[in-house]
Amino acid sequence: MTELTVVLVHGAFAESASWNGVIAALHNKGVTAIATPNPLRSVTTDADNVRRAVEAVGGPVLLVGHSYGGAVTTEAAVGSDAVKGLVYVSAFAPDHGETSLGLTDKFPGSTLGETVRPIPLGDGTNDLIVDRELFPNQFCGDVALADAKIAASTQRAVRDFALGEPQPAETPAWKTLPSWFVFGSADKNIPAAGLRFMAERAGSLKTVEIEGASHSSMVSNPGMVAGLILEAIAHLS
């Protein structure tokens, strides 16, 4: 197989720089890795954006999604000859008809809803942000406070429609492609029980649960996340 390129997709309330530590670790191993912007408007349109980014690579891709980005990569990989595998980082792996919001609440423990603030868009939908004062504890409790405050200030708002949009594809990509999962045991956005459920359902080839890690597992533990990505590359190669 031609050398794989890793394409990383951020999730709600984050942005591409959240992958900086992972990208640095992958580049140090000689792996080509890029982060593509995720507009956070709808699963359908966000997946179209990722498809275009994958096509632009011009070769085989390992697609990596964080949080809501997992729903996007699950859709974007459907029917793609370029995508060879999926890595889910504290991420949703929805089945057809499921929503990110529904999976958040499938198991008890998420406190995200208490921290989200709406910004009306004028079309009946809202942009959502995590309250900037509450963001460090909610989103990245194991990240240095100064860095967590910056992440709170640079977070990208997600449209509520995106989180409530049913997963479109009748056969999500994790049913046909190999997948790997990594997440933290202290995730306050998506309960660890929910992440375990999705990993087991997808037939994850390897699941890494990082003790005490937050929803921002790729920021607090970039080496462990990069390590699993490298294992996925080795398997696919």
Coordinates of N, CA and C in Angstrom, one line a residue:
M1 N 0.8 -1.2 0.0 CA 0.0 0.0 0.0 C 0.9 1.2 0.0
T2 N 0.5 2.2 -0.8 CA 1.2 3.5 -0.7 C 1.1 4.1 0.7
E3 N 2.0 4.9 1.0 CA 2.1 5.4 2.4 C 0.8 6.2 2.8
L4 N 0.3 5.8 3.9 CA -0.9 6.5 4.4 C -0.7 7.9 4.9
T5 N -1.7 8.7 4.6 CA -1.8 10.1 5.2 C -2.8 10.1 6.3
V6 N -2.5 10.6 7.4 CA -3.5 10.7 8.5 C -4.2 12.1 8.4
V7 N -5.6 12.0 8.3 CA -6.4 13.2 8.2 C -7.2 13.3 9.5
L8 N -7.0 14.4 10.3 CA -7.6 14.5 11.6 C -8.8 15.6 11.5
V9 N -9.9 15.2 12.2 CA -11.1 16.0 12.1 C -11.5 16.4 13.6
H10 N -11.5 17.7 13.9 CA -11.8 18.1 15.2 C -13.4 18.0 15.4
G11 N -13.8 18.1 16.7 CA -15.2 18.0 17.0 C -15.8 19.4 17.5
A12 N -16.9 19.3 18.1 CA -17.6 20.5 18.5 C -16.8 21.1 19.7
F13 N -16.9 22.5 19.7 CA -16.3 23.3 20.8 C -14.7 23.2 20.7
A14 N -14.2 22.7 19.6 CA -12.7 22.6 19.5 C -12.4 23.2 18.1
E15 N -11.1 23.1 17.7 CA -10.7 23.5 16.4 C -9.4 22.8 16.1
S16 N -8.9 23.0 14.9 CA -7.8 22.1 14.4 C -6.5 22.1 15.2
A17 N -6.3 23.2 15.9 CA -5.1 23.3 16.8 C -5.1 22.3 17.9
S18 N -6.3 21.7 18.2 CA -6.4 20.7 19.3 C -5.6 19.5 18.9
W19 N -5.2 19.3 17.7 CA -4.5 18.2 17.2 C -2.9 18.4 17.2
N20 N -2.5 19.6 17.6 CA -1.1 20.0 17.5 C -0.1 19.0 18.1
G21 N -0.4 18.5 19.3 CA 0.5 17.6 20.0 C 0.5 16.2 19.2
V22 N -0.6 15.8 18.7 CA -0.7 14.5 18.0 C 0.1 14.6 16.7
I23 N -0.1 15.7 16.0 CA 0.5 16.0 14.7 C 2.1 16.0 14.9
A24 N 2.5 16.7 16.0 CA 3.9 16.7 16.2 C 4.5 15.4 16.5
A25 N 3.8 14.5 17.3 CA 4.2 13.2 17.5 C 4.3 12.3 16.3
L26 N 3.3 12.5 15.4 CA 3.3 11.7 14.2 C 4.4 12.2 13.2
H27 N 4.6 13.5 13.1 CA 5.6 14.0 12.2 C 7.0 13.5 12.7
N28 N 7.2 13.4 14.0 CA 8.4 12.9 14.5 C 8.7 11.5 14.1
K29 N 7.7 10.8 13.8 CA 7.8 9.4 13.3 C 7.8 9.3 11.8
G30 N 7.8 10.4 11.1 CA 7.8 10.4 9.7 C 6.5 10.2 9.0
V31 N 5.4 10.4 9.8 CA 4.1 10.2 9.3 C 3.5 11.5 8.8
T32 N 2.9 11.5 7.6 CA 2.2 12.7 7.1 C 0.9 12.8 7.8
A33 N 0.6 13.9 8.4 CA -0.6 14.1 9.1 C -1.1 15.6 8.9
I34 N -2.4 15.7 8.6 CA -3.0 17.0 8.4 C -4.3 17.1 9.2
A35 N -4.6 18.3 9.7 CA -5.9 18.5 10.3 C -6.7 19.4 9.4
T36 N -8.0 18.9 9.1 CA -8.8 19.7 8.2 C -9.9 20.4 9.0
P37 N -10.3 21.6 8.6 CA -11.3 22.3 9.4 C -12.7 21.6 9.3
N38 N -13.4 21.7 10.4 CA -14.8 21.1 10.5 C -15.7 22.3 10.8
P39 N -16.6 22.7 9.8 CA -17.5 23.8 10.0 C -18.5 23.7 11.1
L40 N -18.8 22.4 11.5 CA -19.8 22.2 12.6 C -21.2 22.7 12.3
R41 N -21.6 22.5 11.0 CA -22.9 23.0 10.6 C -24.0 21.9 10.6
S42 N -23.6 20.7 10.0 CA -24.5 19.6 9.9 C -23.6 18.4 9.6
V43 N -24.0 17.2 10.0 CA -23.2 16.0 9.7 C -23.1 15.9 8.1
T44 N -24.1 16.1 7.4 CA -24.1 15.9 5.9 C -23.1 16.9 5.3
T45 N -23.2 18.2 5.6 CA -22.3 19.1 4.9 C -20.9 19.0 5.5
D46 N -20.7 18.8 6.7 CA -19.4 18.6 7.3 C -18.7 17.4 6.7
A47 N -19.4 16.3 6.5 CA -18.9 15.1 5.9 C -18.4 15.4 4.4
D48 N -19.2 16.2 3.7 CA -18.8 16.6 2.4 C -17.5 17.4 2.4
N49 N -17.3 18.2 3.3 CA -16.0 19.0 3.5 C -14.9 18.0 3.7
V50 N -15.1 17.0 4.6 CA -14.0 16.1 4.9 C -13.7 15.2 3.6
R51 N -14.8 14.8 2.9 CA -14.6 14.0 1.7 C -13.7 14.8 0.7
R52 N -13.9 16.1 0.6 CA -13.1 16.8 -0.4 C -11.6 16.9 0.1
A53 N -11.4 17.0 1.4 CA -10.1 17.0 2.0 C -9.4 15.7 1.7
V54 N -10.1 14.6 1.9 CA -9.6 13.2 1.7 C -9.2 13.1 0.2
E55 N -10.1 13.5 -0.7 CA -9.8 13.4 -2.1 C -8.6 14.2 -2.5
A56 N -8.4 15.3 -1.9 CA -7.3 16.2 -2.2 C -5.9 15.6 -1.8
V57 N -5.9 14.6 -0.9 CA -4.7 14.0 -0.5 C -4.1 13.2 -1.6
G58 N -5.0 12.6 -2.4 CA -4.5 11.8 -3.6 C -3.9 10.5 -3.3
G59 N -4.2 9.9 -2.2 CA -3.7 8.6 -1.8 C -4.5 8.0 -0.6
P60 N -4.1 6.9 -0.1 CA -4.8 6.3 1.0 C -4.7 7.1 2.3
V61 N -5.8 7.0 3.0 CA -6.0 7.9 4.2 C -6.4 7.1 5.4
L62 N -5.9 7.4 6.6 CA -6.5 6.9 7.9 C -7.2 8.1 8.4
L63 N -8.5 8.0 8.6 CA -9.3 9.1 9.1 C -9.5 9.1 10.6
V64 N -9.2 10.2 11.2 CA -9.3 10.3 12.7 C -10.2 11.4 13.1
G65 N -11.2 11.0 13.9 CA -12.2 12.0 14.4 C -12.2 12.1 15.9
H66 N -12.4 13.4 16.4 CA -12.6 13.6 17.8 C -14.1 14.1 18.1
S67 N -14.7 13.5 19.1 CA -16.0 13.9 19.5 C -17.0 13.9 18.4
Y68 N -17.7 15.0 18.1 CA -18.7 15.1 17.0 C -18.0 14.8 15.7
G69 N -16.7 15.0 15.6 CA -15.9 14.7 14.4 C -16.0 13.2 14.1
G70 N -16.2 12.4 15.0 CA -16.4 11.0 14.8 C -17.7 10.7 14.0
A71 N -18.7 11.4 14.2 CA -20.0 11.3 13.4 C -19.7 11.7 12.0
V72 N -18.9 12.8 11.9 CA -18.5 13.3 10.5 C -17.7 12.3 9.8
T73 N -16.6 11.8 10.4 CA -15.8 10.8 9.7 C -16.5 9.6 9.4
T74 N -17.4 9.1 10.2 CA -18.2 7.9 10.0 C -19.0 8.1 8.7
E75 N -19.5 9.3 8.5 CA -20.3 9.6 7.2 C -19.4 9.8 6.0
A76 N -18.3 10.6 6.3 CA -17.4 10.9 5.2 C -16.7 9.7 4.5
A77 N -16.5 8.7 5.3 CA -15.7 7.5 4.8 C -16.6 6.6 4.0
V78 N -17.9 6.8 4.0 CA -18.9 5.9 3.3 C -18.6 6.0 1.8
G79 N -18.3 4.9 1.2 CA -18.1 4.9 -0.3 C -16.8 5.4 -0.8
S80 N -15.9 5.7 0.2 CA -14.6 6.3 -0.2 C -13.6 5.1 -0.4
D81 N -13.0 5.1 -1.6 CA -11.9 4.1 -1.9 C -10.6 4.5 -1.2
A82 N -10.5 5.8 -0.8 CA -9.2 6.3 -0.2 C -9.1 6.0 1.3
V83 N -10.2 6.0 2.0 CA -10.2 5.8 3.5 C -10.0 4.3 3.7
K84 N -9.0 4.0 4.5 CA -8.6 2.6 4.8 C -9.0 2.2 6.2
G85 N -9.2 3.1 7.1 CA -9.5 2.8 8.5 C -9.9 4.1 9.2
L86 N -10.4 3.8 10.4 CA -11.0 4.9 11.2 C -10.4 4.8 12.6
V87 N -10.0 6.0 13.2 CA -9.7 6.1 14.6 C -10.6 7.1 15.3
Y88 N -11.2 6.6 16.4 CA -12.2 7.5 17.1 C -11.5 7.9 18.4
V89 N -11.3 9.2 18.6 CA -10.7 9.8 19.7 C -11.7 10.5 20.6
S90 N -12.1 9.8 21.7 CA -13.2 10.4 22.5 C -14.4 10.8 21.6
A91 N -14.8 9.9 20.7 CA -15.6 10.3 19.6 C -16.9 9.4 19.4
F92 N -17.9 10.0 18.8 CA -19.1 9.3 18.5 C -18.8 8.4 17.3
A93 N -19.4 7.2 17.3 CA -19.5 6.3 16.2 C -20.9 5.9 16.0
P94 N -21.7 6.7 15.4 CA -23.2 6.5 15.4 C -23.6 5.4 14.3
D95 N -24.7 4.8 14.6 CA -25.3 3.9 13.6 C -26.3 4.8 12.9
H96 N -26.8 4.2 11.8 CA -27.8 4.9 11.0 C -29.0 5.4 11.9
G97 N -29.3 6.7 11.8 CA -30.5 7.2 12.5 C -30.2 7.7 13.9
E98 N -29.0 7.4 14.4 CA -28.6 7.9 15.7 C -28.1 9.3 15.6
T99 N -28.1 10.0 16.7 CA -27.6 11.4 16.8 C -26.6 11.5 17.9
S100 N -25.8 12.5 17.7 CA -24.7 12.8 18.8 C -25.4 13.1 20.1
L101 N -26.5 13.8 20.1 CA -27.1 14.1 21.4 C -27.7 12.9 22.0
G102 N -28.3 12.0 21.2 CA -28.9 10.8 21.7 C -27.8 9.9 22.3
L103 N -26.7 9.8 21.7 CA -25.6 8.9 22.2 C -25.0 9.5 23.4
T104 N -25.0 10.9 23.5 CA -24.5 11.5 24.7 C -25.3 11.1 25.9
D105 N -26.6 11.0 25.8 CA -27.5 10.7 26.9 C -27.8 9.2 27.0
K106 N -27.2 8.4 26.2 CA -27.6 6.9 26.2 C -27.2 6.3 27.5
F107 N -26.1 6.8 28.1 CA -25.6 6.4 29.4 C -25.5 7.6 30.3
P108 N -25.7 7.4 31.6 CA -25.7 8.6 32.5 C -24.3 9.1 32.7
G109 N -24.1 10.4 33.1 CA -22.8 10.9 33.4 C -22.4 12.2 32.7
S110 N -23.0 12.5 31.6 CA -22.6 13.7 30.9 C -23.1 15.0 31.6
T111 N -22.3 15.9 31.8 CA -22.7 17.2 32.4 C -22.6 18.3 31.3
L112 N -22.4 18.0 30.1 CA -22.3 19.0 29.0 C -23.5 19.9 28.9
G113 N -24.7 19.4 29.0 CA -25.9 20.2 28.8 C -26.0 21.3 29.7
E114 N -25.4 21.2 30.9 CA -25.5 22.2 31.9 C -24.6 23.4 31.6
T115 N -23.6 23.2 30.7 CA -22.6 24.2 30.5 C -22.7 24.9 29.1
V116 N -23.7 24.4 28.3 CA -23.8 24.9 26.9 C -24.7 26.2 26.9
R117 N -24.2 27.1 26.1 CA -25.0 28.4 26.0 C -25.3 28.6 24.5
P118 N -26.6 29.0 24.2 CA -27.1 29.1 22.8 C -26.8 30.5 22.3
I119 N -26.6 30.6 21.0 CA -26.5 31.9 20.3 C -27.4 31.8 19.1
P120 N -28.6 32.4 19.1 CA -29.6 32.3 18.1 C -29.0 32.7 16.7
L121 N -29.4 31.9 15.7 CA -28.9 32.2 14.3 C -29.9 32.9 13.4
G122 N -31.1 33.0 13.9 CA -32.2 33.7 13.2 C -33.0 32.8 12.2
D123 N -32.6 31.5 12.2 CA -33.3 30.6 11.3 C -34.0 29.5 12.1
G124 N -34.1 29.7 13.4 CA -34.8 28.7 14.2 C -33.7 27.8 14.8
T125 N -32.5 27.8 14.4 CA -31.4 27.0 15.0 C -30.5 27.9 15.8
N126 N -29.6 27.3 16.6 CA -28.7 28.0 17.4 C -27.3 27.5 17.2
D127 N -26.3 28.4 17.4 CA -25.0 28.0 17.6 C -24.8 27.8 19.1
L128 N -24.0 26.8 19.4 CA -23.8 26.4 20.8 C -22.3 26.6 21.2
I129 N -22.0 27.2 22.3 CA -20.7 27.2 22.9 C -20.8 26.7 24.3
V130 N -19.6 26.2 24.8 CA -19.5 25.9 26.2 C -19.1 27.2 27.0
D131 N -19.9 27.5 28.0 CA -19.6 28.6 28.8 C -18.1 28.7 29.1
R132 N -17.5 29.9 28.7 CA -16.0 30.0 28.8 C -15.4 29.8 30.2
E133 N -16.2 30.2 31.2 CA -15.7 30.0 32.6 C -15.8 28.6 33.0
L134 N -16.7 27.8 32.4 CA -16.9 26.4 32.8 C -16.1 25.5 31.9
F135 N -15.7 26.0 30.8 CA -15.0 25.1 29.8 C -13.9 24.3 30.3
P136 N -12.9 24.9 31.1 CA -11.7 24.1 31.5 C -12.1 22.9 32.3
N137 N -13.0 23.0 33.2 CA -13.4 21.8 34.0 C -14.3 20.8 33.2
Q138 N -15.2 21.4 32.4 CA -16.1 20.5 31.6 C -15.3 19.7 30.5
F139 N -14.5 20.4 29.8 CA -14.0 19.9 28.5 C -12.6 19.3 28.6
C140 N -11.8 19.9 29.5 CA -10.3 19.5 29.5 C -9.7 19.7 30.9
G141 N -10.3 19.0 31.9 CA -9.9 19.1 33.2 C -8.5 18.6 33.5
D142 N -7.9 17.9 32.6 CA -6.5 17.4 32.8 C -5.5 18.1 32.0
V143 N -5.9 19.3 31.5 CA -5.0 20.1 30.7 C -4.7 21.3 31.6
A144 N -3.4 21.8 31.4 CA -3.0 23.0 32.2 C -4.0 24.1 32.0
L145 N -4.3 24.7 33.2 CA -5.4 25.7 33.2 C -5.2 26.8 32.2
A146 N -4.0 27.3 32.1 CA -3.7 28.4 31.1 C -4.0 28.0 29.7
D147 N -3.7 26.7 29.3 CA -4.0 26.2 28.0 C -5.5 26.0 27.9
A148 N -6.1 25.5 28.9 CA -7.6 25.2 28.9 C -8.3 26.6 28.7
K149 N -7.9 27.6 29.3 CA -8.5 28.9 29.1 C -8.4 29.4 27.6
I150 N -7.2 29.2 27.0 CA -7.1 29.5 25.6 C -8.0 28.7 24.8
A151 N -8.1 27.4 25.1 CA -9.0 26.6 24.3 C -10.5 27.0 24.4
A152 N -10.8 27.5 25.6 CA -12.2 28.1 25.8 C -12.4 29.3 25.0
S153 N -11.4 30.1 24.8 CA -11.5 31.3 24.0 C -11.5 31.0 22.5
T154 N -10.9 29.9 22.1 CA -10.8 29.7 20.6 C -11.8 28.6 20.2
Q155 N -12.6 28.1 21.1 CA -13.6 27.1 20.7 C -14.4 27.5 19.5
R156 N -14.8 26.5 18.7 CA -15.6 26.8 17.5 C -17.0 26.4 17.9
A157 N -18.0 27.3 17.7 CA -19.4 27.0 18.0 C -19.9 25.9 17.0
V158 N -20.8 25.0 17.6 CA -21.4 24.0 16.8 C -22.9 24.4 16.7
R159 N -23.5 24.2 15.5 CA -24.9 24.4 15.3 C -25.7 23.2 15.9
D160 N -26.7 23.6 16.7 CA -27.5 22.5 17.4 C -28.1 21.5 16.4
F161 N -28.4 21.9 15.2 CA -28.9 21.0 14.2 C -27.9 19.8 14.0
A162 N -26.6 20.1 14.0 CA -25.6 19.1 13.7 C -25.6 18.0 14.8
L163 N -25.8 18.4 16.0 CA -25.8 17.4 17.1 C -27.1 16.6 17.1
G164 N -28.1 17.2 16.5 CA -29.4 16.4 16.5 C -29.8 15.8 15.2
E165 N -28.8 15.9 14.2 CA -29.1 15.3 12.9 C -28.9 13.8 12.9
P166 N -29.9 13.0 12.5 CA -29.7 11.6 12.5 C -28.6 11.2 11.5
Q167 N -27.8 10.2 11.9 CA -26.7 9.8 11.0 C -27.3 9.3 9.7
P168 N -26.8 9.9 8.5 CA -27.5 9.6 7.3 C -27.3 8.2 6.7
A169 N -26.1 7.7 6.6 CA -25.8 6.5 5.8 C -26.5 5.3 6.4
E170 N -27.1 4.5 5.6 CA -27.7 3.3 6.1 C -26.7 2.3 6.6
T171 N -25.5 2.3 6.0 CA -24.4 1.5 6.5 C -23.2 2.4 6.9
P172 N -23.1 2.7 8.2 CA -22.0 3.6 8.6 C -20.6 2.9 8.4
A173 N -19.6 3.8 8.2 CA -18.3 3.3 7.7 C -17.7 2.3 8.7
W174 N -18.0 2.4 10.0 CA -17.3 1.5 10.9 C -17.8 0.0 10.8
K175 N -18.9 -0.2 10.0 CA -19.3 -1.5 9.7 C -18.6 -2.2 8.6
T176 N -17.8 -1.4 7.8 CA -17.1 -2.0 6.7 C -15.6 -1.7 6.8
L177 N -15.1 -0.8 7.7 CA -13.7 -0.5 7.8 C -13.2 -0.9 9.2
P178 N -11.9 -1.2 9.3 CA -11.3 -1.4 10.6 C -11.3 -0.2 11.4
S179 N -11.5 -0.3 12.7 CA -11.6 0.9 13.6 C -10.8 0.7 14.9
W180 N -10.4 1.8 15.4 CA -9.6 1.8 16.7 C -10.2 2.9 17.6
F181 N -10.2 2.8 18.9 CA -10.8 3.7 19.8 C -9.9 4.1 20.9
V182 N -9.8 5.4 21.3 CA -9.1 5.8 22.4 C -9.9 6.9 23.1
F183 N -10.0 6.9 24.4 CA -10.8 7.9 25.2 C -10.4 7.9 26.6
G184 N -10.8 8.9 27.3 CA -10.5 9.0 28.8 C -11.6 8.5 29.7
S185 N -11.2 8.0 30.8 CA -12.2 7.5 31.8 C -12.9 8.6 32.5
A186 N -12.4 9.8 32.4 CA -13.0 10.9 33.1 C -13.7 11.9 32.1
D187 N -14.2 11.4 31.0 CA -14.8 12.3 30.0 C -16.2 12.8 30.6
K188 N -16.3 14.1 30.6 CA -17.6 14.7 31.1 C -18.6 15.0 30.0
N189 N -18.1 14.9 28.8 CA -19.0 15.2 27.7 C -19.7 13.9 27.2
I190 N -19.0 12.9 26.9 CA -19.5 11.6 26.4 C -19.1 10.6 27.5
P191 N -20.0 10.1 28.3 CA -19.7 9.1 29.3 C -18.8 8.0 28.8
A192 N -17.9 7.6 29.6 CA -17.0 6.5 29.2 C -17.8 5.2 28.9
A193 N -18.9 5.0 29.6 CA -19.7 3.8 29.3 C -20.2 3.9 27.8
G194 N -20.6 5.1 27.4 CA -21.1 5.2 26.0 C -20.0 5.0 25.0
L195 N -18.8 5.5 25.3 CA -17.6 5.3 24.4 C -17.3 3.8 24.4
R196 N -17.3 3.1 25.5 CA -17.0 1.7 25.5 C -18.1 0.9 24.6
F197 N -19.3 1.3 24.8 CA -20.4 0.7 24.0 C -20.2 0.8 22.5
M198 N -19.8 2.1 22.1 CA -19.6 2.3 20.7 C -18.4 1.5 20.1
A199 N -17.3 1.5 20.9 CA -16.1 0.7 20.5 C -16.4 -0.8 20.4
E200 N -17.1 -1.3 21.3 CA -17.5 -2.8 21.3 C -18.4 -3.0 20.1
R201 N -19.4 -2.2 19.9 CA -20.3 -2.4 18.8 C -19.6 -2.3 17.4
A202 N -18.6 -1.4 17.3 CA -17.9 -1.3 16.0 C -16.9 -2.4 15.8
G203 N -16.6 -3.2 16.8 CA -15.6 -4.3 16.7 C -14.2 -3.7 16.7
S204 N -14.0 -2.7 17.5 CA -12.7 -2.0 17.6 C -11.6 -3.0 17.7
L205 N -10.6 -2.8 16.8 CA -9.4 -3.7 16.8 C -8.5 -3.5 18.0
K206 N -8.5 -2.3 18.6 CA -7.9 -2.0 19.9 C -8.5 -0.8 20.5
T207 N -8.9 -0.9 21.8 CA -9.5 0.2 22.5 C -8.5 0.6 23.6
V208 N -8.2 1.8 23.7 CA -7.3 2.3 24.7 C -8.1 3.3 25.6
E209 N -8.3 2.9 26.9 CA -9.0 3.8 27.8 C -7.9 4.4 28.7
I210 N -7.8 5.8 28.7 CA -6.8 6.5 29.4 C -7.3 6.9 30.8
E211 N -6.8 6.3 31.8 CA -7.3 6.6 33.2 C -7.1 8.1 33.5
G212 N -8.3 8.6 33.9 CA -8.3 10.0 34.3 C -8.3 11.1 33.3
A213 N -8.3 10.7 32.0 CA -8.2 11.6 30.9 C -9.6 12.2 30.6
S214 N -9.6 13.5 30.2 CA -10.8 14.2 29.9 C -11.3 14.0 28.5
H215 N -12.3 14.8 28.1 CA -12.8 14.7 26.7 C -11.7 15.2 25.7
S216 N -10.8 16.0 26.2 CA -9.7 16.5 25.4 C -8.5 15.5 25.5
S217 N -8.7 14.3 25.3 CA -7.6 13.3 25.5 C -6.5 13.5 24.5
M218 N -6.8 14.0 23.3 CA -5.7 14.2 22.3 C -4.8 15.4 22.7
V219 N -5.3 16.3 23.6 CA -4.5 17.4 24.1 C -3.7 17.0 25.3
S220 N -4.3 16.3 26.2 CA -3.7 15.9 27.4 C -2.7 14.7 27.3
N221 N -3.1 13.9 26.3 CA -2.3 12.6 26.1 C -2.0 12.4 24.6
P222 N -1.3 13.4 24.0 CA -1.0 13.3 22.6 C -0.2 12.1 22.2
G223 N 0.7 11.7 23.1 CA 1.6 10.5 22.8 C 0.8 9.2 22.7
M224 N -0.2 9.1 23.6 CA -1.0 7.8 23.7 C -1.9 7.8 22.4
V225 N -2.5 8.9 22.1 CA -3.4 9.0 20.9 C -2.5 8.7 19.7
A226 N -1.4 9.4 19.5 CA -0.5 9.1 18.4 C -0.1 7.7 18.3
G227 N 0.2 7.1 19.5 CA 0.6 5.7 19.5 C -0.4 4.8 19.0
L228 N -1.7 5.0 19.3 CA -2.7 4.1 18.7 C -2.9 4.4 17.2
I229 N -2.7 5.6 16.8 CA -2.7 5.9 15.3 C -1.6 5.2 14.6
L230 N -0.4 5.2 15.2 CA 0.7 4.5 14.6 C 0.4 3.0 14.5
E231 N -0.2 2.4 15.6 CA -0.6 1.0 15.5 C -1.6 0.7 14.4
A232 N -2.5 1.6 14.2 CA -3.5 1.5 13.1 C -2.8 1.5 11.7
I233 N -1.8 2.4 11.6 CA -1.1 2.5 10.4 C -0.3 1.2 10.1
A234 N 0.3 0.7 11.2 CA 1.1 -0.5 11.0 C 0.2 -1.7 10.6
H235 N -1.0 -1.8 11.2 CA -1.9 -2.8 10.8 C -2.3 -2.7 9.3
L236 N -2.6 -1.5 8.9 CA -3.1 -1.2 7.5 C -2.0 -1.4 6.5
S237 N -0.8 -1.2 6.9 CA 0.3 -1.3 6.0 C 0.8 -2.7 5.8

